[in-house]
XYZ file of C-alpha atoms in Angstrom:
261
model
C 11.092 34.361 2.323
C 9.849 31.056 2.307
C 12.040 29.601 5.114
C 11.388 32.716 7.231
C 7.540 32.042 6.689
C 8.195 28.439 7.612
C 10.128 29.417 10.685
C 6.689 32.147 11.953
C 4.266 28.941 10.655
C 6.494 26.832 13.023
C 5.768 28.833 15.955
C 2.857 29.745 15.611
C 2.005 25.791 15.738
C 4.256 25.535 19.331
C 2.848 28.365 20.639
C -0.323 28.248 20.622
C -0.362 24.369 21.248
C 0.233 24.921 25.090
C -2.615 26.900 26.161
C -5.240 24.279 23.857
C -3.495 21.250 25.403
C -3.353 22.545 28.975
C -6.833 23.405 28.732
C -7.530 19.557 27.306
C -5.237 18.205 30.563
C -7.362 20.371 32.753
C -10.674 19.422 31.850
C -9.881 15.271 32.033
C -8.988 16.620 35.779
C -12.603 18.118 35.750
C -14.195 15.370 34.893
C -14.777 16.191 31.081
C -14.726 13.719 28.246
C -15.885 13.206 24.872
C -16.638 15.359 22.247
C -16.141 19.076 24.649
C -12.829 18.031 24.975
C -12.333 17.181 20.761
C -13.814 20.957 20.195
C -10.472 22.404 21.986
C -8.320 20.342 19.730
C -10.234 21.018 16.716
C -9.932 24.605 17.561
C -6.277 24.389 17.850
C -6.284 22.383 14.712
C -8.502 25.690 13.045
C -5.095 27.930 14.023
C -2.601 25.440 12.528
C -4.586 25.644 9.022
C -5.524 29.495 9.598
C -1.958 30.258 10.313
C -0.739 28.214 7.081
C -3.118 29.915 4.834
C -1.931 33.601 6.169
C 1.440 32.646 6.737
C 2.477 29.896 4.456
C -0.129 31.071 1.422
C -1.191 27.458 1.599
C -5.183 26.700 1.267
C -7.060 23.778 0.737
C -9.701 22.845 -2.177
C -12.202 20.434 -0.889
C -14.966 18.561 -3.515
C -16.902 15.740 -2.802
C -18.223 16.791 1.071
C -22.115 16.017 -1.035
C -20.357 11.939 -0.321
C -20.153 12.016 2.996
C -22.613 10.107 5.189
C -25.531 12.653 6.362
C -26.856 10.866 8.517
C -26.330 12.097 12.567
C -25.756 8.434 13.428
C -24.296 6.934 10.082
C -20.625 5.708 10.599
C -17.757 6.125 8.374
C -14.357 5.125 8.140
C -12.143 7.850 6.408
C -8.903 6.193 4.354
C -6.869 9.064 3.466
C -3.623 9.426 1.052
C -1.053 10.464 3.440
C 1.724 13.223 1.923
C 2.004 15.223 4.912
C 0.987 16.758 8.494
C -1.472 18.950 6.491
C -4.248 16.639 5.943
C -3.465 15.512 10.033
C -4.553 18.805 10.896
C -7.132 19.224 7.905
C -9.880 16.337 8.207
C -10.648 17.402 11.516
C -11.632 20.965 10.754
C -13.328 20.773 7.446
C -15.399 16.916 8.543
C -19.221 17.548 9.697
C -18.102 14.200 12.650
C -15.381 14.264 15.527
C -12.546 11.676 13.944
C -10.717 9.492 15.940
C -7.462 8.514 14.312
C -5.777 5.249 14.695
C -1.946 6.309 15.477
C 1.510 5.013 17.110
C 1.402 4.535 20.760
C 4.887 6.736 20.963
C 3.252 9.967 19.804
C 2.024 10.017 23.318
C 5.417 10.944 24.489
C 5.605 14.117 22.332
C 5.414 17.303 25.023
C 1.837 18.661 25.170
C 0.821 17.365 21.860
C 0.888 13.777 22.530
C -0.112 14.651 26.428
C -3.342 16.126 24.861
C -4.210 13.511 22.221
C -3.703 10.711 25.017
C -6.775 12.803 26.483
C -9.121 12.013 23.465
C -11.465 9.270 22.012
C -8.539 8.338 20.135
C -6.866 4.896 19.097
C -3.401 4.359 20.094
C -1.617 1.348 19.449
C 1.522 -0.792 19.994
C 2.939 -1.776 16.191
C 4.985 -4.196 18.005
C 1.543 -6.217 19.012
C -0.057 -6.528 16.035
C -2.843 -9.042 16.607
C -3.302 -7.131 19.783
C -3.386 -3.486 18.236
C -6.219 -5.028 15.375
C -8.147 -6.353 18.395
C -8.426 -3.098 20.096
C -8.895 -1.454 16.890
C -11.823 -2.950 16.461
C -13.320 -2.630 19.902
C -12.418 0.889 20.257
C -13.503 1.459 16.940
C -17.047 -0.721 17.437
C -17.737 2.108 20.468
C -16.411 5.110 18.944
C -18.897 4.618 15.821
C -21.454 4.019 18.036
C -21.181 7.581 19.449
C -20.984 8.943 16.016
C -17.384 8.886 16.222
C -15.676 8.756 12.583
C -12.583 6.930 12.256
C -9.510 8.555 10.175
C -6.689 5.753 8.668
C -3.757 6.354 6.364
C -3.820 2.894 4.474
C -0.210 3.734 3.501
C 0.993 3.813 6.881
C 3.244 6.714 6.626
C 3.969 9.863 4.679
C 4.454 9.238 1.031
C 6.459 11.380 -1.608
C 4.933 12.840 -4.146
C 4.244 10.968 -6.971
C 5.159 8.009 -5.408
C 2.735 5.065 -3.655
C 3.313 2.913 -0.389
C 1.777 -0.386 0.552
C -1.697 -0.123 1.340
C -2.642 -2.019 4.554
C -5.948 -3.744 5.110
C -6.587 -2.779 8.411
C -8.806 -0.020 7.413
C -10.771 -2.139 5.165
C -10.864 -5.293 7.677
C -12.227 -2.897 10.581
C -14.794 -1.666 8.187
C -15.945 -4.805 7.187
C -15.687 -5.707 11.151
C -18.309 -2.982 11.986
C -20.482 -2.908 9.112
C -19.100 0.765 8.540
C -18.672 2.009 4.799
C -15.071 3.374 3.717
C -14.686 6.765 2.139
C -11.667 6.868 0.228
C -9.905 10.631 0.294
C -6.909 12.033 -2.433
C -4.744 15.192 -0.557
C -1.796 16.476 -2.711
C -0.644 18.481 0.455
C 3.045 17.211 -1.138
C 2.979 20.241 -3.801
C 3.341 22.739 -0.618
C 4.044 20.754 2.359
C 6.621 18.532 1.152
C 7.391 15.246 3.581
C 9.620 15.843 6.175
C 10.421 19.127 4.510
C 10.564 22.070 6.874
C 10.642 24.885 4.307
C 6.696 24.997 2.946
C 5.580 26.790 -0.462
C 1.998 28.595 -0.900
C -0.413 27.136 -3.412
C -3.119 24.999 -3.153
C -3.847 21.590 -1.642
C -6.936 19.835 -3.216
C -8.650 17.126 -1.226
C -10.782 14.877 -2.702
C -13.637 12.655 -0.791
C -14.564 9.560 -3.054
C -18.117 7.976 -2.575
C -18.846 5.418 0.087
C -17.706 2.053 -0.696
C -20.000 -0.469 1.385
C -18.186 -3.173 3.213
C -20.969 -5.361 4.009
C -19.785 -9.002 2.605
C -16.004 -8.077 0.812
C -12.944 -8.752 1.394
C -10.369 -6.912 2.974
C -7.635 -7.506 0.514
C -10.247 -6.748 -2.650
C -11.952 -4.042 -0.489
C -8.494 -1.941 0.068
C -7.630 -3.161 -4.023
C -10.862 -0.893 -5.026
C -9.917 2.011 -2.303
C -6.645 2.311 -3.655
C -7.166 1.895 -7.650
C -9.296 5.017 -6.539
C -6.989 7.054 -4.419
C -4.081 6.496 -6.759
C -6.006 6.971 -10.402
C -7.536 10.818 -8.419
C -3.557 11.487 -7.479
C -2.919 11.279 -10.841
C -6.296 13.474 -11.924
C -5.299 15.579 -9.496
C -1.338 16.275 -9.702
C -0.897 14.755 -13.134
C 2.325 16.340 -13.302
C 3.895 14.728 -10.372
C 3.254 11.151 -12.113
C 4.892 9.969 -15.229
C 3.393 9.613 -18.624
C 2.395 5.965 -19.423
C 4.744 4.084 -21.346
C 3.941 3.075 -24.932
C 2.568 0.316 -25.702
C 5.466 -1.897 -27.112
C 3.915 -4.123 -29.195
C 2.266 -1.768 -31.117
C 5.825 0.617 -31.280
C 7.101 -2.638 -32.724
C 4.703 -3.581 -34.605
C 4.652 0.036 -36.466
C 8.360 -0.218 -36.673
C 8.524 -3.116 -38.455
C 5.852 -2.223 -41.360
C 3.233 -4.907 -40.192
């Protein structure tokens, strides 16, 4: 049942994707831009999580939307724990600001998806060119925050099993601390339904947790993205304590007690 669920949740998602991004393509011929043109995609986005609640049985759990910035003109820059293509779709439709997410140029490429997303305040970048990708970070990031544009990062770089923690990148932290913009560090455990890179998807619940804004006005970047991820990794563990291992005990004291001392 599951993999036949997976297979209707599957095309549901490249289905419906044509009409949204054809509608995206033909309104950049139109002359529209900006946020009109987000509104399409986040519709299509509402589908994709729709269809995997009625399909898939797979809903999300959000706390912490009271640490969001309020503020109509208040930036943010989202830094996410990245287990799936769940929380892709997600922070879209459940965040009160259009996101622009920094991704791989070579998404572009993928058939109406990519075409669509090339269409949108988005940041696409060439990993190849690093110094080159920061710098337009940065600048594309300075004006999208100016138009109360939110910018979405996945400090780990990639989807991570669960239980299990990548290398968290500072470029999050450095563009924060680049625009003055406060980081919001976010815990998903989409991995207990939507596995990584798994095609067959379980029902149950993903719970998404928004930390509090950490300012980035005179840090770091390497002690900034240390605080974001002692945070991220220590809610995982709140959240999906059973997809963690126990901590060891303490040795000295095991010997210690062993020996009679």
């Amino acid at each position: 049942m599951a993999l036949i669920r997976s297979v209707i949740h599957l095309l549901w998602m490249g289905i419906t994707v044509v009409p949204y991004a054809l509608a995206i393509m033909l309104g950049t011929l139109l002359g529209v831009r900006g946020v009109p043109l987000y509104r399409i995609a986040r519709a299509w986005l509402s589908l994709c999580i729709s269809g995997a609640r009625v399909v898939l049985g797979i809903r999300a759990e959000v706390s912490g939307m009271e640490n969001l910035p309020q503020g109509a003109n208040e930036g943010a820059i989202l830094l996410v724990k990245h287990q799936s293509t769940y929380e892709t779709f997600l922070m879209p439709v459940i965040m009160p600001h259009p996101l622009a997410y920094v991704f791989k140029k070579e998404l572009l490429h993928v058939p109406f998806f990519g075409w669509a997303i090339g269409r949108l305040d988005m940041i696409h970048i060439d990993r190849n060119q690093r110094t080159q990708a920061f710098n337009k970070v940065v600048q594309q990031g300075k004006d999208l925050l100016a138009k109360g544009i939110w910018i979405i990062m996945f400090p780990e770089g990639t989807r991570i099993e669960r239980g299990q923690k990548g290398n968290y990148k500072t470029g999050g932290t450095r563009l924060a601390i680049d625009t003055g913009a406060p980081v919001i560090p976010i815990a998903v455990t989409s991995a207990k339904v939507w596995p990584r890179k798994a095609f067959i998807k379980r029902p149950g619940v993903v719970d998404v947790s928004i930390g509090k804004p950490i300012s980035s006005v005179g840090r770091q970047p390497d002690e900034l993205m240390r605080e974001v991820e002692a945070w991220i990794e220590a809610e995982m563990r709140r959240l999906d304590p059973d997809a963690y291992p126990a901590p060891a005990a303490n040795t000295a004291s095991n010997t210690t007690a062993h020996s009679g001392k």
